[in-house]
Short mmCIF file of C-alpha atoms and ligand atoms in Angstrom, two decimals:
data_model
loop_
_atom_site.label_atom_id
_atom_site.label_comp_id
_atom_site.label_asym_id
_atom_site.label_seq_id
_atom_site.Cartn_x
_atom_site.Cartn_y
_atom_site.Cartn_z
CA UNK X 1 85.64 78.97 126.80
CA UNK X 2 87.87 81.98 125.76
CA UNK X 3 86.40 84.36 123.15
CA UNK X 4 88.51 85.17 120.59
CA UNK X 5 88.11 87.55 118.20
CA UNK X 6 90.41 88.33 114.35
CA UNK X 7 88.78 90.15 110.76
CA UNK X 8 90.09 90.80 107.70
CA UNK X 9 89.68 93.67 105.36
CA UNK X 10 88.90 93.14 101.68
CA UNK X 11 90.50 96.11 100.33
CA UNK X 12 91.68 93.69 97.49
CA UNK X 13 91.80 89.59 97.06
CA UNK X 14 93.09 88.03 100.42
CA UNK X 15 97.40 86.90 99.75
CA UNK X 16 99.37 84.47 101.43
CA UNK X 17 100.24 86.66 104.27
CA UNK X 18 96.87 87.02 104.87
CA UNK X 19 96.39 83.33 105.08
CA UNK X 20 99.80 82.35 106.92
CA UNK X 21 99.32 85.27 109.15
CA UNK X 22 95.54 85.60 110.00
CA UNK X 23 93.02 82.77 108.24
CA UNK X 24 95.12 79.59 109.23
CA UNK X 25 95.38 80.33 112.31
CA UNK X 26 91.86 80.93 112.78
CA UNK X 27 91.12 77.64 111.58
CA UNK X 28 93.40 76.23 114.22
CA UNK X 29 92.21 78.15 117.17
CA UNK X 30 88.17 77.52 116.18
CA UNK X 31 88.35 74.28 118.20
CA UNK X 32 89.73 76.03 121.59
CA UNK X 33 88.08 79.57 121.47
CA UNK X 34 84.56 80.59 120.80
CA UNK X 35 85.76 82.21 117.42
CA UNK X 36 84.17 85.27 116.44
CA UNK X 37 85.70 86.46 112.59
CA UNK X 38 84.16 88.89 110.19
CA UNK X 39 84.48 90.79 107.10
CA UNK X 40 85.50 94.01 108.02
CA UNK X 41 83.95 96.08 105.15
CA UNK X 42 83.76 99.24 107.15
CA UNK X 43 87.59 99.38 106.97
CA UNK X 44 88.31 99.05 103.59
CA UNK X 45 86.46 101.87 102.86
CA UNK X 46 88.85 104.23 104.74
CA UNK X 47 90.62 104.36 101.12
CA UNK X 48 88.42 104.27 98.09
CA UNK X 49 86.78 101.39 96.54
CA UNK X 50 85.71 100.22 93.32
CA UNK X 51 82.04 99.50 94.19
CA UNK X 52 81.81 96.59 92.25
CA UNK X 53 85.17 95.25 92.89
CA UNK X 54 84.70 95.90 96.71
CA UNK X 55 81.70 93.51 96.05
CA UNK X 56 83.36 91.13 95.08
CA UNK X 57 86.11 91.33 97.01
CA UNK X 58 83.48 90.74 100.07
CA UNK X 59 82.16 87.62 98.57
CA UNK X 60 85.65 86.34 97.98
CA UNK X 61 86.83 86.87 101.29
CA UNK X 62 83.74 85.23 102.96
CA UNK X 63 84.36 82.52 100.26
CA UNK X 64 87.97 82.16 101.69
CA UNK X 65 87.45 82.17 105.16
CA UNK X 66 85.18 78.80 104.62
CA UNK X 67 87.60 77.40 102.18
CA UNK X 68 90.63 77.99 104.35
CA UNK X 69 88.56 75.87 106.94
CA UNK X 70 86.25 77.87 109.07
CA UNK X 71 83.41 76.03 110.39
CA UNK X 72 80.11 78.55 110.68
CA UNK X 73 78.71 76.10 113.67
CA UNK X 74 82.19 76.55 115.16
CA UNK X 75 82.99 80.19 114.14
CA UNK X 76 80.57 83.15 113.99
CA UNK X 77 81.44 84.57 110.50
CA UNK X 78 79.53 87.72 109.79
CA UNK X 79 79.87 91.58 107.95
CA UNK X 80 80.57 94.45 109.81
CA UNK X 81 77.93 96.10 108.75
CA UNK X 82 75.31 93.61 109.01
CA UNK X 83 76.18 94.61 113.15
CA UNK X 84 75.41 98.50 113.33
CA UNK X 85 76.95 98.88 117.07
CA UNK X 86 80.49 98.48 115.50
CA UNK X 87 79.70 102.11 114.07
CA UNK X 88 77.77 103.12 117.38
CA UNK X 89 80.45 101.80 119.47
CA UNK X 90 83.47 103.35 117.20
CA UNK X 91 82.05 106.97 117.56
CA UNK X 92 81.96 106.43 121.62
CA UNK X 93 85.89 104.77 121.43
CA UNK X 94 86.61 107.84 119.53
CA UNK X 95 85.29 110.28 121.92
CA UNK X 96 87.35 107.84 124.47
CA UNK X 97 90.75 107.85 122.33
CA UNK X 98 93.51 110.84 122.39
CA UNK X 99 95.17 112.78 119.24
CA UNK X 100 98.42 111.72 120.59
CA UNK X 101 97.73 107.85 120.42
CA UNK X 102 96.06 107.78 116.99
CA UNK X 103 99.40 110.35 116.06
CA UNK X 104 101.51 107.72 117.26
CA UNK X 105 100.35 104.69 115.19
CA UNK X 106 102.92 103.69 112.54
CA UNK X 107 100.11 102.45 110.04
CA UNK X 108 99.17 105.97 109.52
CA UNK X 109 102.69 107.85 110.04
CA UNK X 110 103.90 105.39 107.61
CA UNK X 111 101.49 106.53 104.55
CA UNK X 112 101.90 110.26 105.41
CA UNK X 113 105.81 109.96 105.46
CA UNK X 114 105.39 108.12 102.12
CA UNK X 115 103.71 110.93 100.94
CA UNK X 116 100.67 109.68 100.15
CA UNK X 117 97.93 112.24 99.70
CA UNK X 118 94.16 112.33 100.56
CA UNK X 119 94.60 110.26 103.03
CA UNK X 120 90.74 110.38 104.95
CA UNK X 121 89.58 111.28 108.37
CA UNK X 122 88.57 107.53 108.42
CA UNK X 123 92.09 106.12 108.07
CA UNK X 124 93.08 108.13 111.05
CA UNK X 125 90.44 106.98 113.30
CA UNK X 126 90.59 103.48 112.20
CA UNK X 127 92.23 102.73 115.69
CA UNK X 128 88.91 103.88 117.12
CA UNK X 129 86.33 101.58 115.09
CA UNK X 130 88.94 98.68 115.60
CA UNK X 131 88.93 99.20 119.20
CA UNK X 132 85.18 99.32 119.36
CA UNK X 133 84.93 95.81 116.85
CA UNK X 134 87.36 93.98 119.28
CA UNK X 135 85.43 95.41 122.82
CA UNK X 136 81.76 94.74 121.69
CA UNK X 137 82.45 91.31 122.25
CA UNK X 138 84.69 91.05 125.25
CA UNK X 139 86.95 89.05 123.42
CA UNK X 140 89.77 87.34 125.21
CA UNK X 141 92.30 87.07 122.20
CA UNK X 142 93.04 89.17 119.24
CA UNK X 143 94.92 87.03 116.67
CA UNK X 144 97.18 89.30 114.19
CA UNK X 145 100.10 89.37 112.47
CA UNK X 146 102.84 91.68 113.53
CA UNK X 147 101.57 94.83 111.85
CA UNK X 148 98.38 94.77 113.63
CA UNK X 149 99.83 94.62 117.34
CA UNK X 150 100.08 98.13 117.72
CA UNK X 151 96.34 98.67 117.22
CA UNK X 152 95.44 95.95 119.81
CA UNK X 153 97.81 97.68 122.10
CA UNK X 154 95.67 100.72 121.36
CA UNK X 155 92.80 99.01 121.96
CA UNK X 156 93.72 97.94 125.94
CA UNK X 157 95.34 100.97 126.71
CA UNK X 158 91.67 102.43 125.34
CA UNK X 159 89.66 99.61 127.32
CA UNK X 160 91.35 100.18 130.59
CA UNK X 161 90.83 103.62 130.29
CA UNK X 162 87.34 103.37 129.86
CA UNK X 163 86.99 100.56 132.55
CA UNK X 164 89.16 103.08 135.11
CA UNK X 165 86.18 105.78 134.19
CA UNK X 166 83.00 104.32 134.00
CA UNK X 167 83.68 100.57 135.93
CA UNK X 168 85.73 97.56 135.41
CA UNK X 169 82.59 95.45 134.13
CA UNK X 170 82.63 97.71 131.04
CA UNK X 171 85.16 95.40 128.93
CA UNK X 172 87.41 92.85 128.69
CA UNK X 173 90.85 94.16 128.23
CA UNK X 174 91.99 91.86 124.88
CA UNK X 175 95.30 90.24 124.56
CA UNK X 176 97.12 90.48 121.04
CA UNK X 177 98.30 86.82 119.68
CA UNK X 178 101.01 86.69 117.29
CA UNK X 179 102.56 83.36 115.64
CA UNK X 180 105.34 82.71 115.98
CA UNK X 181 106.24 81.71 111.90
CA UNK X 182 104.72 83.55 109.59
CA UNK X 183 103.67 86.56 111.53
CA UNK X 184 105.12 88.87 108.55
CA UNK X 185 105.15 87.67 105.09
CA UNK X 186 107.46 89.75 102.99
CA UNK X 187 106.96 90.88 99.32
CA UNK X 188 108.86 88.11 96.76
CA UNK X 189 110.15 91.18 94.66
CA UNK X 190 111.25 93.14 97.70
CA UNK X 191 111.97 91.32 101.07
CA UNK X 192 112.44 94.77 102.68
CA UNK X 193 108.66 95.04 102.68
CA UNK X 194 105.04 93.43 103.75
CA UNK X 195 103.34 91.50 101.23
CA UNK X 196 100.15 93.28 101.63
CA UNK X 197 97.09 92.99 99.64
CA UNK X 198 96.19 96.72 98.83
CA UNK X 199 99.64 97.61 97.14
CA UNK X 200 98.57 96.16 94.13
CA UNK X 201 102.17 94.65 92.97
CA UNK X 202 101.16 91.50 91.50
CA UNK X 203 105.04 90.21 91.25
CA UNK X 204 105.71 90.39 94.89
CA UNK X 205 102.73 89.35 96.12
CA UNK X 206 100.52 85.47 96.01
CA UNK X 207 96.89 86.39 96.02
CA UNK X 208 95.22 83.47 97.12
CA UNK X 209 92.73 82.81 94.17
CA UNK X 210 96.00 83.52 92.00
CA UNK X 211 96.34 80.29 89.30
CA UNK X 212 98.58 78.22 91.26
CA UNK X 213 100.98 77.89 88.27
CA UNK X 214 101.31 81.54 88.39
CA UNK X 215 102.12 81.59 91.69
CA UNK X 216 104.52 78.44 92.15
CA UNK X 217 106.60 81.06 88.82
CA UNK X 218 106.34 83.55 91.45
CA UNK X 219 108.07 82.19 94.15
CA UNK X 220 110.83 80.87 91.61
CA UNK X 221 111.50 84.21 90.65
CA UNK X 222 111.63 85.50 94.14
CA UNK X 223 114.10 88.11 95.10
CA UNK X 224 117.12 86.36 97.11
CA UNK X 225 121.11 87.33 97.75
CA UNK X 226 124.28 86.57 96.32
CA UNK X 227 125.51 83.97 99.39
CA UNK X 228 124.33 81.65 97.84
CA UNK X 229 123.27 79.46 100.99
CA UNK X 230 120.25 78.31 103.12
CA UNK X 231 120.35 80.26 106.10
CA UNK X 232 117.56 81.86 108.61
CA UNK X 233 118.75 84.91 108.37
CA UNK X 234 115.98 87.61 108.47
CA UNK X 235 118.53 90.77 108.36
CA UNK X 236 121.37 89.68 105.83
CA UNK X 237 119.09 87.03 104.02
CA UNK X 238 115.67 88.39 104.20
CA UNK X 239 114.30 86.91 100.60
CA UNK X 240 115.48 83.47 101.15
CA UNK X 241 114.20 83.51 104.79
CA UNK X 242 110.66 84.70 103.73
CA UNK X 243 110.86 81.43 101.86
CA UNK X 244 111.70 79.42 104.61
CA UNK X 245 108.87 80.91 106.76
CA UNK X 246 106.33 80.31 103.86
CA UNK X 247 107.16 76.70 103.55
CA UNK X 248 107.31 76.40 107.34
CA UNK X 249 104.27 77.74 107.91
CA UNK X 250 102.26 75.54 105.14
CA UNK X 251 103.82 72.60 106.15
CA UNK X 252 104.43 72.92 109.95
CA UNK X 253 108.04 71.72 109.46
CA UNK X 254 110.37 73.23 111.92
CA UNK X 255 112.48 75.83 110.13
CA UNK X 256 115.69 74.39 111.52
CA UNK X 257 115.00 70.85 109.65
CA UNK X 258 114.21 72.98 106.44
CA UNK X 259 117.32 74.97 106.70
CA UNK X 260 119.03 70.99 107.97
CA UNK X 261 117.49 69.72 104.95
CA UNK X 262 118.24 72.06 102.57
CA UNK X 263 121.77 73.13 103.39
CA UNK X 264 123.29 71.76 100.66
CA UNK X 265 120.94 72.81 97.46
CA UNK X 266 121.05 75.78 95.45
CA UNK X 267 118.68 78.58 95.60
CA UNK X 268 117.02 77.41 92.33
CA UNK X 269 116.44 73.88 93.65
CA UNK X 270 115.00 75.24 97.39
CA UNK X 271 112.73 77.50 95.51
CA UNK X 272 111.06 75.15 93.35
CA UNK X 273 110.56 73.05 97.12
CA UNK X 274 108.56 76.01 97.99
CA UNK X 275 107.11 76.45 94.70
CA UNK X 276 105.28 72.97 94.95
CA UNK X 277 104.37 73.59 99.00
CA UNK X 278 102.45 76.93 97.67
CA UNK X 279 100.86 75.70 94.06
CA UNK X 280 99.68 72.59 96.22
CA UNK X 281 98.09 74.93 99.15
CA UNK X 282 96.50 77.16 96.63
CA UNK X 283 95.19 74.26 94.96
CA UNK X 284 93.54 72.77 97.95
CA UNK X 285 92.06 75.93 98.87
CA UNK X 286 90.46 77.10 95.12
CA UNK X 287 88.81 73.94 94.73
CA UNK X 288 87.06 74.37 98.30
CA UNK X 289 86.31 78.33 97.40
CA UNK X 290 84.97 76.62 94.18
CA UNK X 291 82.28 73.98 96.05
CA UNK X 292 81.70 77.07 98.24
CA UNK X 293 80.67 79.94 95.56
CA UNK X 294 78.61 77.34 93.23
CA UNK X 295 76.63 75.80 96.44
CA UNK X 296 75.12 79.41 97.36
CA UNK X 297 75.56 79.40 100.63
CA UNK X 298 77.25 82.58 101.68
CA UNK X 299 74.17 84.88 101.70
CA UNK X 300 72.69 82.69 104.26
CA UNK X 301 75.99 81.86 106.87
CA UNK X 302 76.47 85.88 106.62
CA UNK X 303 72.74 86.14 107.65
CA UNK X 304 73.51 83.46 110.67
CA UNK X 305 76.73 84.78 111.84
CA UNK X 306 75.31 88.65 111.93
CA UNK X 307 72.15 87.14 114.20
CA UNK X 308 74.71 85.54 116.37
CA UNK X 309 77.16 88.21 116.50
CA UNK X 310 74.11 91.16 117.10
CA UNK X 311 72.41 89.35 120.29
CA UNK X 312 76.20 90.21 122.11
CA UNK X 313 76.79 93.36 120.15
CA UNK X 314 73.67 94.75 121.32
CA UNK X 315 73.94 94.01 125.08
CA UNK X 316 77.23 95.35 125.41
CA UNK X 317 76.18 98.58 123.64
CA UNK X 318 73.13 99.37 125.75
CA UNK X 319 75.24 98.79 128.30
CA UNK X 320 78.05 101.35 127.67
CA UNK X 321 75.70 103.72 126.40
CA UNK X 322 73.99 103.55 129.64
CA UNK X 323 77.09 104.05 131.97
CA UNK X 324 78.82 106.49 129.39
CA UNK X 325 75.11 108.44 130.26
CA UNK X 326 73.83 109.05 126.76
CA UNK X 327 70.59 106.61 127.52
CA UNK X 328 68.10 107.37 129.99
CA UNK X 329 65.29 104.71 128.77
CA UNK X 330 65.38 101.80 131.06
CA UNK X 331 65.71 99.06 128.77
CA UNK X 332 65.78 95.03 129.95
P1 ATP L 1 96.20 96.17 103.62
O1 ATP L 1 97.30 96.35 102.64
O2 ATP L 1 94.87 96.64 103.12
O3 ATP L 1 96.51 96.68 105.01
P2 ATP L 1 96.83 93.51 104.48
O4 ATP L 1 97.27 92.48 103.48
O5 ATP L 1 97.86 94.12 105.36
O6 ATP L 1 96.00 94.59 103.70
P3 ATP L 1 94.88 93.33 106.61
O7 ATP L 1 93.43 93.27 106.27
O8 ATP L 1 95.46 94.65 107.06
O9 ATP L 1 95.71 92.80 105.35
O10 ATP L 1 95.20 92.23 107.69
C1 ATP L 1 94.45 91.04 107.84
C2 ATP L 1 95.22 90.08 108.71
O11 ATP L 1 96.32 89.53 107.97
C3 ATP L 1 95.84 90.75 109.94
O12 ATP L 1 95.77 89.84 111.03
C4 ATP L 1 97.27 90.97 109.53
O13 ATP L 1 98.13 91.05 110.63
C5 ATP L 1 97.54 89.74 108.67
N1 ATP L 1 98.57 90.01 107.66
C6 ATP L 1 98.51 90.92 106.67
N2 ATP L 1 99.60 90.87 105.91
C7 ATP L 1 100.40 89.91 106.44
C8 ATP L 1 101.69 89.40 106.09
N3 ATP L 1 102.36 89.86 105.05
N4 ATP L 1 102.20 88.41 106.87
C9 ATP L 1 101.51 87.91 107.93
N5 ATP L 1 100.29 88.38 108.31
C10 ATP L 1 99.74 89.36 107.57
MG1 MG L 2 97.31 95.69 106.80
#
């Protein structure tokens, strides 16, 4: 079976693009792959915190993953750093990766042309860390949405770099997956952008444990266009063709038949469609975060998962650190 390999960092409650992007497809995948998913907590950090909102933020994400359908006999759900050899491993990609790539990675260029300040040492060698969380486990598939390809191109340029050095038995050189609908999820209040959950704009953005009243007023009040028709049309119609790929993607009908069905309606009619699609989804989901959180089980999967998750972790490091040379112990 095919390894495959996806986290998510809580740097704030988990949206919709999070879900139609990354968690639902995870779901769908855990029956093919040997499914390896975690918490990356070590990444969130690269921009600062709340402590006790990070906390929580943890919980809630672990909380989501099994309420969005992951199966801990099916999928190894752990924390980051619960598995020390993502850190161990990070520092080695780093000594492995090149100014120029990290330079190159629109993630980062992006904040520093929006002139964001204080940006950390951390953020800029998040490529590295990543690179290290997705080689540890020789995983087959990376599952992402759009704005994570880059970083898993990163990654195999990194891995077959390394395997051209020190041996082609080091690692498996990891293939990026991206769906097809839903692999970007714009903001409602501005279509030009990703919803994403650490920019804080709670108009343009459906967190997941959002009251799914809230959220089915949200999408009515979503930015559209003056046409005033139902068309796919991510360049001249982007607001009304996020919608489209929202209800798509919940529903799994084709996007021609929605755009078929709904030629004829107004925007105001087509929006409360997708208003019902999403209050219903969130619905489903908050009652299954709810069994999850009051049965007390988290604590325990996380302590599974990390077990799991270590027993490969560990091999692969000892091994690296033996052919990179910084091991001399003979170890079985
Ligand atoms: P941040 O703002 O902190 O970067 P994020 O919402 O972009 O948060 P990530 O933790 O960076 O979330 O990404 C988790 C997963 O969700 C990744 O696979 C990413 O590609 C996917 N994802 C994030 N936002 C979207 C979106 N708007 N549409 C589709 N997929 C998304
Ligand atoms: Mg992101």
């Amino acid at each position: 079976m095919k390894r495959m390999l996806s986290a998510i960092k809580p740097t704030g409650q988990l949206t919709l693009g999070n879900y139609i992007g990354a968690l639902k497809n995870f779901v769908s995948y855990q029956d093919d792959y040997e499914m390896i998913c975690f918490i990356a907590n070590l990444h969130c950090i690269t921009v600062y915190q709340k402590p006790e909102e990070l906390k929580k933020n943890l919980k809630d994400a672990v909380a989501l993953y099994l309420a969005a359908g992951l199966e801990p006999d099916k999928t190894t759900i752990f924390l980051q750093t619960d598995v020390l050899e993502h850190a161990q491993l990070g520092y080695i990609m780093a000594c492995n990766t090149y100014l120029g790539e990290l330079n190159r990675m629109t993630q980062f260029k992006d904040k520093q042309a929006k002139g964001e300040t204080g940006l950390t040492a951390g953020l800029y060698t998040y490529p590295c860390l990543m690179a290290a969380d997705i080689l540890l486990y020789d995983a087959d598939y990376v599952p992402v949405g759009e704005d994570q390809k880059q970083h898993v191109e990163l990654t195999r340029d990194v891995a077959i770099r390394f395997n051209h050095k020190y041996g082609d038995d080091s690692f498996v050189v990891p293939e990026p997956l991206v769906t097809k609908v839903g692999k970007r999820i714009m903001s409602l209040d501005d279509p030009s952008r990703k919803m994403s959950k650490s920019e804080h704009n709670d108009k343009g953005c459906i967190y997941l444990l959002d009251d799914p009243k809230l959220a089915a007023k949200k999408i009515k009040s979503a930015v559209t266009d003056s046409l005033g028709k139902i068309n796919y049309d991510p360049i001249n119609q982007p607001g009304i063709t996020n919608l489209i790929e929202i209800e798509s993607a919940l529903t799994g009908e084709d996007i021609d038949s929605i755009v078929a069905r709904n030629k004829d309606k107004g925007y105001g009619e087509f929006k409360t469609e997708v208003a019902e699609v999403v209050e219903k989804t969130l619905s489903d989901i908050q009652a299954r975060y709810k069994e999850i959180i009051d049965s007390g089980k988290i604590d325990e999967i996380l302590e599974e998962g990390a077990m799991k998750a270590r027993k490969i972790a560990s091999k692969k490091l000892k091994k690296i650190e033996r052919k990179v040379g910084i091991e001399i112990k003979k170890r079985k």
